[in-house]
Amino acid sequence: MGFLSLFFKSGRAPTHQSLPPALFPTREHSMSTGAWASSIQDLVESDECRLRRIVHCKANSRSRDEFLLIYIRHPSGKVATVLASRDTSFDPSSAHADEDMSLPHPAMDMRALGVAPSRDRIRLSSDGTAASLERHILSGWGETHTVKFSKSKAPSVAHLAVLLTVVHRHVMSPGASAEMRSGWFAYCVAEVMREIFLGESKPNKKWVRVPYGGMKVGDRDTVGALIREFTPAWDKFSRGQVARLVVRYVFARKPKHEEDKKAKKKAEMDSFAHMLRNMES
């Protein structure tokens, strides 16, 4: 999708004022992965925002929840820090309250099935560092595993957004603990990205990362299954992104087109008036 950035680019380098709120909010912000993916779909430079590394973390608290810290480099050179996690402590009746269900991916209607989807969430750092996110994990955390990407093969933030929408559709057994479900989420996102984009895996010698959060999973909930789901989801996301950005481009140009028409009409009237004055003289 690199042509999108060239098509819409203004010709100047991004400045601090033009940094996208989807990655650099003015204040710390949290939203569902579906809503975040929708905002990334509207981001012109999404294909140029590349993942540097994904860090799989485990909280030191009694819950032992697992989550990801994801570092994303914007073309301006600034780095955004995103915390992605599966939050299982929510009210099922409001599971879709802040979802953007217009996001063009084949989302499963969990409510119709009588099953509450897991609430996968994104938390954005206000200053681009993990430090501003620490207050949400009061007991601190340990880094169990890191996946690094080379500049030439790094996935874009759009790839991440699509994967999160795919993972969101997978709901674990109600018998699985919150720790296991959060572990499955973190493990799968990191491993799918590593497999597809040939990331370098670096385990922490002091911590042990348990595959799938220690759960016994069926074939449809494995890394391989998620990889197979990724390609059609990516294709659909890409087509939707092109359509949305073209609509924005057309609407942005419409006022200028109207101004050009008015200016042309005024010039014609001025020319006609000038001709009449010459005839009278």
PDB file of N, CA and C in Angstrom, residues 9-63:
ATOM      1  N   LYS A   9       0.562  12.383   0.098  1.00  0.00           N
ATOM      2  CA  LYS A   9       1.602  13.121   0.818  1.00  0.00           C
ATOM      3  C   LYS A   9       1.588  14.596   0.432  1.00  0.00           C
ATOM      4  N   SER A  10       1.799  15.452   1.399  1.00  0.00           N
ATOM      5  CA  SER A  10       1.751  16.895   1.158  1.00  0.00           C
ATOM      6  C   SER A  10       3.061  17.442   0.637  1.00  0.00           C
ATOM      7  N   GLY A  11       4.126  16.616   0.658  1.00  0.00           N
ATOM      8  CA  GLY A  11       5.404  17.072   0.158  1.00  0.00           C
ATOM      9  C   GLY A  11       6.317  17.611   1.219  1.00  0.00           C
ATOM     10  N   ARG A  12       5.907  17.584   2.476  1.00  0.00           N
ATOM     11  CA  ARG A  12       6.777  18.046   3.546  1.00  0.00           C
ATOM     12  C   ARG A  12       6.903  16.961   4.596  1.00  0.00           C
ATOM     13  N   ALA A  13       7.992  16.999   5.341  1.00  0.00           N
ATOM     14  CA  ALA A  13       8.227  15.994   6.367  1.00  0.00           C
ATOM     15  C   ALA A  13       7.259  16.187   7.517  1.00  0.00           C
ATOM     16  N   PRO A  14       6.844  15.091   8.167  1.00  0.00           N
ATOM     17  CA  PRO A  14       5.925  15.212   9.300  1.00  0.00           C
ATOM     18  C   PRO A  14       6.532  16.044  10.415  1.00  0.00           C
ATOM     19  N   THR A  15       5.717  16.846  11.038  1.00  0.00           N
ATOM     20  CA  THR A  15       6.178  17.657  12.156  1.00  0.00           C
ATOM     21  C   THR A  15       5.513  17.172  13.420  1.00  0.00           C
ATOM     22  N   HIS A  16       5.905  17.762  14.539  1.00  0.00           N
ATOM     23  CA  HIS A  16       5.301  17.368  15.806  1.00  0.00           C
ATOM     24  C   HIS A  16       3.800  17.605  15.772  1.00  0.00           C
ATOM     25  N   GLN A  17       3.380  18.710  15.098  1.00  0.00           N
ATOM     26  CA  GLN A  17       1.961  19.039  15.055  1.00  0.00           C
ATOM     27  C   GLN A  17       1.184  18.032  14.208  1.00  0.00           C
ATOM     28  N   SER A  18       1.860  17.372  13.246  1.00  0.00           N
ATOM     29  CA  SER A  18       1.150  16.476  12.342  1.00  0.00           C
ATOM     30  C   SER A  18       1.242  15.015  12.753  1.00  0.00           C
ATOM     31  N   LEU A  19       1.784  14.729  13.926  1.00  0.00           N
ATOM     32  CA  LEU A  19       1.855  13.347  14.382  1.00  0.00           C
ATOM     33  C   LEU A  19       0.436  12.819  14.603  1.00  0.00           C
ATOM     34  N   PRO A  20       0.137  11.619  14.129  1.00  0.00           N
ATOM     35  CA  PRO A  20      -1.235  11.105  14.201  1.00  0.00           C
ATOM     36  C   PRO A  20      -1.659  10.730  15.616  1.00  0.00           C
ATOM     37  N   PRO A  21      -2.845  11.161  16.050  1.00  0.00           N
ATOM     38  CA  PRO A  21      -3.350  10.811  17.386  1.00  0.00           C
ATOM     39  C   PRO A  21      -3.514   9.306  17.576  1.00  0.00           C
ATOM     40  N   ALA A  22      -3.658   8.565  16.478  1.00  0.00           N
ATOM     41  CA  ALA A  22      -3.809   7.110  16.582  1.00  0.00           C
ATOM     42  C   ALA A  22      -2.567   6.447  17.157  1.00  0.00           C
ATOM     43  N   LEU A  23      -1.437   7.165  17.119  1.00  0.00           N
ATOM     44  CA  LEU A  23      -0.187   6.653  17.694  1.00  0.00           C
ATOM     45  C   LEU A  23       0.377   7.573  18.762  1.00  0.00           C
ATOM     46  N   PHE A  24       0.100   8.869  18.629  1.00  0.00           N
ATOM     47  CA  PHE A  24       0.655   9.860  19.557  1.00  0.00           C
ATOM     48  C   PHE A  24      -0.463  10.740  20.119  1.00  0.00           C
ATOM     49  N   PRO A  25      -1.249  10.228  21.040  1.00  0.00           N
ATOM     50  CA  PRO A  25      -2.332  11.031  21.620  1.00  0.00           C
ATOM     51  C   PRO A  25      -1.774  12.138  22.507  1.00  0.00           C
ATOM     52  N   THR A  26      -2.536  13.207  22.658  1.00  0.00           N
ATOM     53  CA  THR A  26      -2.087  14.305  23.519  1.00  0.00           C
ATOM     54  C   THR A  26      -2.102  13.901  24.984  1.00  0.00           C
ATOM     55  N   ARG A  27      -2.909  12.911  25.306  1.00  0.00           N
ATOM     56  CA  ARG A  27      -2.909  12.346  26.656  1.00  0.00           C
ATOM     57  C   ARG A  27      -3.048  10.836  26.522  1.00  0.00           C
ATOM     58  N   GLU A  28      -2.679  10.136  27.558  1.00  0.00           N
ATOM     59  CA  GLU A  28      -2.762   8.680  27.523  1.00  0.00           C
ATOM     60  C   GLU A  28      -4.184   8.248  27.180  1.00  0.00           C
ATOM     61  N   HIS A  29      -4.283   7.260  26.317  1.00  0.00           N
ATOM     62  CA  HIS A  29      -5.602   6.900  25.800  1.00  0.00           C
ATOM     63  C   HIS A  29      -5.742   5.392  25.682  1.00  0.00           C
ATOM     64  N   SER A  30      -6.938   4.885  25.957  1.00  0.00           N
ATOM     65  CA  SER A  30      -7.223   3.454  25.847  1.00  0.00           C
ATOM     66  C   SER A  30      -8.453   3.246  24.977  1.00  0.00           C
ATOM     67  N   MET A  31      -8.428   2.217  24.159  1.00  0.00           N
ATOM     68  CA  MET A  31      -9.576   1.901  23.306  1.00  0.00           C
ATOM     69  C   MET A  31      -9.551   0.427  22.937  1.00  0.00           C
ATOM     70  N   SER A  32     -10.653  -0.051  22.383  1.00  0.00           N
ATOM     71  CA  SER A  32     -10.709  -1.435  21.933  1.00  0.00           C
ATOM     72  C   SER A  32      -9.832  -1.598  20.695  1.00  0.00           C
ATOM     73  N   THR A  33      -9.391  -2.823  20.447  1.00  0.00           N
ATOM     74  CA  THR A  33      -8.543  -3.058  19.279  1.00  0.00           C
ATOM     75  C   THR A  33      -9.310  -2.791  17.982  1.00  0.00           C
ATOM     76  N   GLY A  34     -10.631  -3.017  17.979  1.00  0.00           N
ATOM     77  CA  GLY A  34     -11.419  -2.747  16.787  1.00  0.00           C
ATOM     78  C   GLY A  34     -11.468  -1.271  16.453  1.00  0.00           C
ATOM     79  N   ALA A  35     -11.685  -0.438  17.466  1.00  0.00           N
ATOM     80  CA  ALA A  35     -11.721   1.012  17.252  1.00  0.00           C
ATOM     81  C   ALA A  35     -10.353   1.520  16.818  1.00  0.00           C
ATOM     82  N   TRP A  36      -9.299   0.966  17.419  1.00  0.00           N
ATOM     83  CA  TRP A  36      -7.943   1.397  17.053  1.00  0.00           C
ATOM     84  C   TRP A  36      -7.627   1.002  15.615  1.00  0.00           C
ATOM     85  N   ALA A  37      -8.001  -0.211  15.215  1.00  0.00           N
ATOM     86  CA  ALA A  37      -7.759  -0.665  13.844  1.00  0.00           C
ATOM     87  C   ALA A  37      -8.458   0.245  12.844  1.00  0.00           C
ATOM     88  N   SER A  38      -9.650   0.710  13.193  1.00  0.00           N
ATOM     89  CA  SER A  38     -10.378   1.621  12.320  1.00  0.00           C
ATOM     90  C   SER A  38      -9.631   2.944  12.165  1.00  0.00           C
ATOM     91  N   SER A  39      -9.049   3.442  13.257  1.00  0.00           N
ATOM     92  CA  SER A  39      -8.289   4.694  13.181  1.00  0.00           C
ATOM     93  C   SER A  39      -7.006   4.503  12.373  1.00  0.00           C
ATOM     94  N   ILE A  40      -6.414   3.321  12.449  1.00  0.00           N
ATOM     95  CA  ILE A  40      -5.213   3.033  11.656  1.00  0.00           C
ATOM     96  C   ILE A  40      -5.576   2.938  10.180  1.00  0.00           C
ATOM     97  N   GLN A  41      -6.759   2.438   9.894  1.00  0.00           N
ATOM     98  CA  GLN A  41      -7.208   2.328   8.511  1.00  0.00           C
ATOM     99  C   GLN A  41      -7.343   3.706   7.866  1.00  0.00           C
ATOM    100  N   ASP A  42      -7.593   4.729   8.668  1.00  0.00           N
ATOM    101  CA  ASP A  42      -7.704   6.099   8.166  1.00  0.00           C
ATOM    102  C   ASP A  42      -6.357   6.817   8.118  1.00  0.00           C
ATOM    103  N   LEU A  43      -5.310   6.162   8.578  1.00  0.00           N
ATOM    104  CA  LEU A  43      -3.997   6.798   8.683  1.00  0.00           C
ATOM    105  C   LEU A  43      -3.245   6.680   7.357  1.00  0.00           C
ATOM    106  N   VAL A  44      -2.993   7.816   6.707  1.00  0.00           N
ATOM    107  CA  VAL A  44      -2.357   7.819   5.393  1.00  0.00           C
ATOM    108  C   VAL A  44      -0.988   7.153   5.427  1.00  0.00           C
ATOM    109  N   GLU A  45      -0.202   7.454   6.457  1.00  0.00           N
ATOM    110  CA  GLU A  45       1.172   6.946   6.513  1.00  0.00           C
ATOM    111  C   GLU A  45       1.291   5.625   7.254  1.00  0.00           C
ATOM    112  N   SER A  46       0.188   4.878   7.362  1.00  0.00           N
ATOM    113  CA  SER A  46       0.222   3.635   8.145  1.00  0.00           C
ATOM    114  C   SER A  46       1.245   2.636   7.614  1.00  0.00           C
ATOM    115  N   ASP A  47       1.437   2.609   6.286  1.00  0.00           N
ATOM    116  CA  ASP A  47       2.387   1.654   5.728  1.00  0.00           C
ATOM    117  C   ASP A  47       3.834   2.047   5.999  1.00  0.00           C
ATOM    118  N   GLU A  48       4.054   3.298   6.425  1.00  0.00           N
ATOM    119  CA  GLU A  48       5.414   3.758   6.727  1.00  0.00           C
ATOM    120  C   GLU A  48       5.733   3.717   8.219  1.00  0.00           C
ATOM    121  N   CYS A  49       4.738   3.421   9.036  1.00  0.00           N
ATOM    122  CA  CYS A  49       4.945   3.284  10.484  1.00  0.00           C
ATOM    123  C   CYS A  49       5.283   1.829  10.765  1.00  0.00           C
ATOM    124  N   ARG A  50       6.534   1.562  11.115  1.00  0.00           N
ATOM    125  CA  ARG A  50       7.020   0.185  11.196  1.00  0.00           C
ATOM    126  C   ARG A  50       7.307  -0.252  12.627  1.00  0.00           C
ATOM    127  N   LEU A  51       6.992  -1.522  12.896  1.00  0.00           N
ATOM    128  CA  LEU A  51       7.262  -2.079  14.220  1.00  0.00           C
ATOM    129  C   LEU A  51       8.762  -2.311  14.392  1.00  0.00           C
ATOM    130  N   ARG A  52       9.295  -1.861  15.512  1.00  0.00           N
ATOM    131  CA  ARG A  52      10.702  -2.103  15.826  1.00  0.00           C
ATOM    132  C   ARG A  52      10.856  -3.379  16.636  1.00  0.00           C
ATOM    133  N   ARG A  53       9.988  -3.522  17.630  1.00  0.00           N
ATOM    134  CA  ARG A  53      10.046  -4.747  18.437  1.00  0.00           C
ATOM    135  C   ARG A  53       8.741  -4.939  19.203  1.00  0.00           C
ATOM    136  N   ILE A  54       8.503  -6.178  19.578  1.00  0.00           N
ATOM    137  CA  ILE A  54       7.364  -6.557  20.411  1.00  0.00           C
ATOM    138  C   ILE A  54       7.919  -7.232  21.653  1.00  0.00           C
ATOM    139  N   VAL A  55       7.545  -6.734  22.820  1.00  0.00           N
ATOM    140  CA  VAL A  55       8.040  -7.293  24.079  1.00  0.00           C
ATOM    141  C   VAL A  55       6.883  -7.965  24.814  1.00  0.00           C
ATOM    142  N   HIS A  56       7.025  -9.257  25.052  1.00  0.00           N
ATOM    143  CA  HIS A  56       6.022 -10.038  25.790  1.00  0.00           C
ATOM    144  C   HIS A  56       6.323  -9.884  27.275  1.00  0.00           C
ATOM    145  N   CYS A  57       5.357  -9.361  28.023  1.00  0.00           N
ATOM    146  CA  CYS A  57       5.563  -9.055  29.445  1.00  0.00           C
ATOM    147  C   CYS A  57       4.588  -9.828  30.328  1.00  0.00           C
ATOM    148  N   LYS A  58       4.978  -9.978  31.595  1.00  0.00           N
ATOM    149  CA  LYS A  58       4.122 -10.642  32.575  1.00  0.00           C
ATOM    150  C   LYS A  58       4.107  -9.803  33.843  1.00  0.00           C
ATOM    151  N   ALA A  59       2.894  -9.503  34.325  1.00  0.00           N
ATOM    152  CA  ALA A  59       2.760  -8.675  35.525  1.00  0.00           C
ATOM    153  C   ALA A  59       3.245  -9.430  36.754  1.00  0.00           C
ATOM    154  N   ASN A  60       3.803  -8.676  37.704  1.00  0.00           N
ATOM    155  CA  ASN A  60       4.270  -9.282  38.957  1.00  0.00           C
ATOM    156  C   ASN A  60       3.150  -9.460  39.973  1.00  0.00           C
ATOM    157  N   SER A  61       1.968  -8.967  39.644  1.00  0.00           N
ATOM    158  CA  SER A  61       0.848  -9.034  40.584  1.00  0.00           C
ATOM    159  C   SER A  61       0.338 -10.467  40.721  1.00  0.00           C
ATOM    160  N   ARG A  62      -0.618 -10.645  41.625  1.00  0.00           N
ATOM    161  CA  ARG A  62      -1.188 -11.974  41.860  1.00  0.00           C
ATOM    162  C   ARG A  62      -1.871 -12.519  40.610  1.00  0.00           C
ATOM    163  N   SER A  63      -2.413 -11.635  39.784  1.00  0.00           N
ATOM    164  CA  SER A  63      -3.126 -12.080  38.584  1.00  0.00           C
ATOM    165  C   SER A  63      -2.188 -12.702  37.554  1.00  0.00           C
TER     166      SER A  63
END
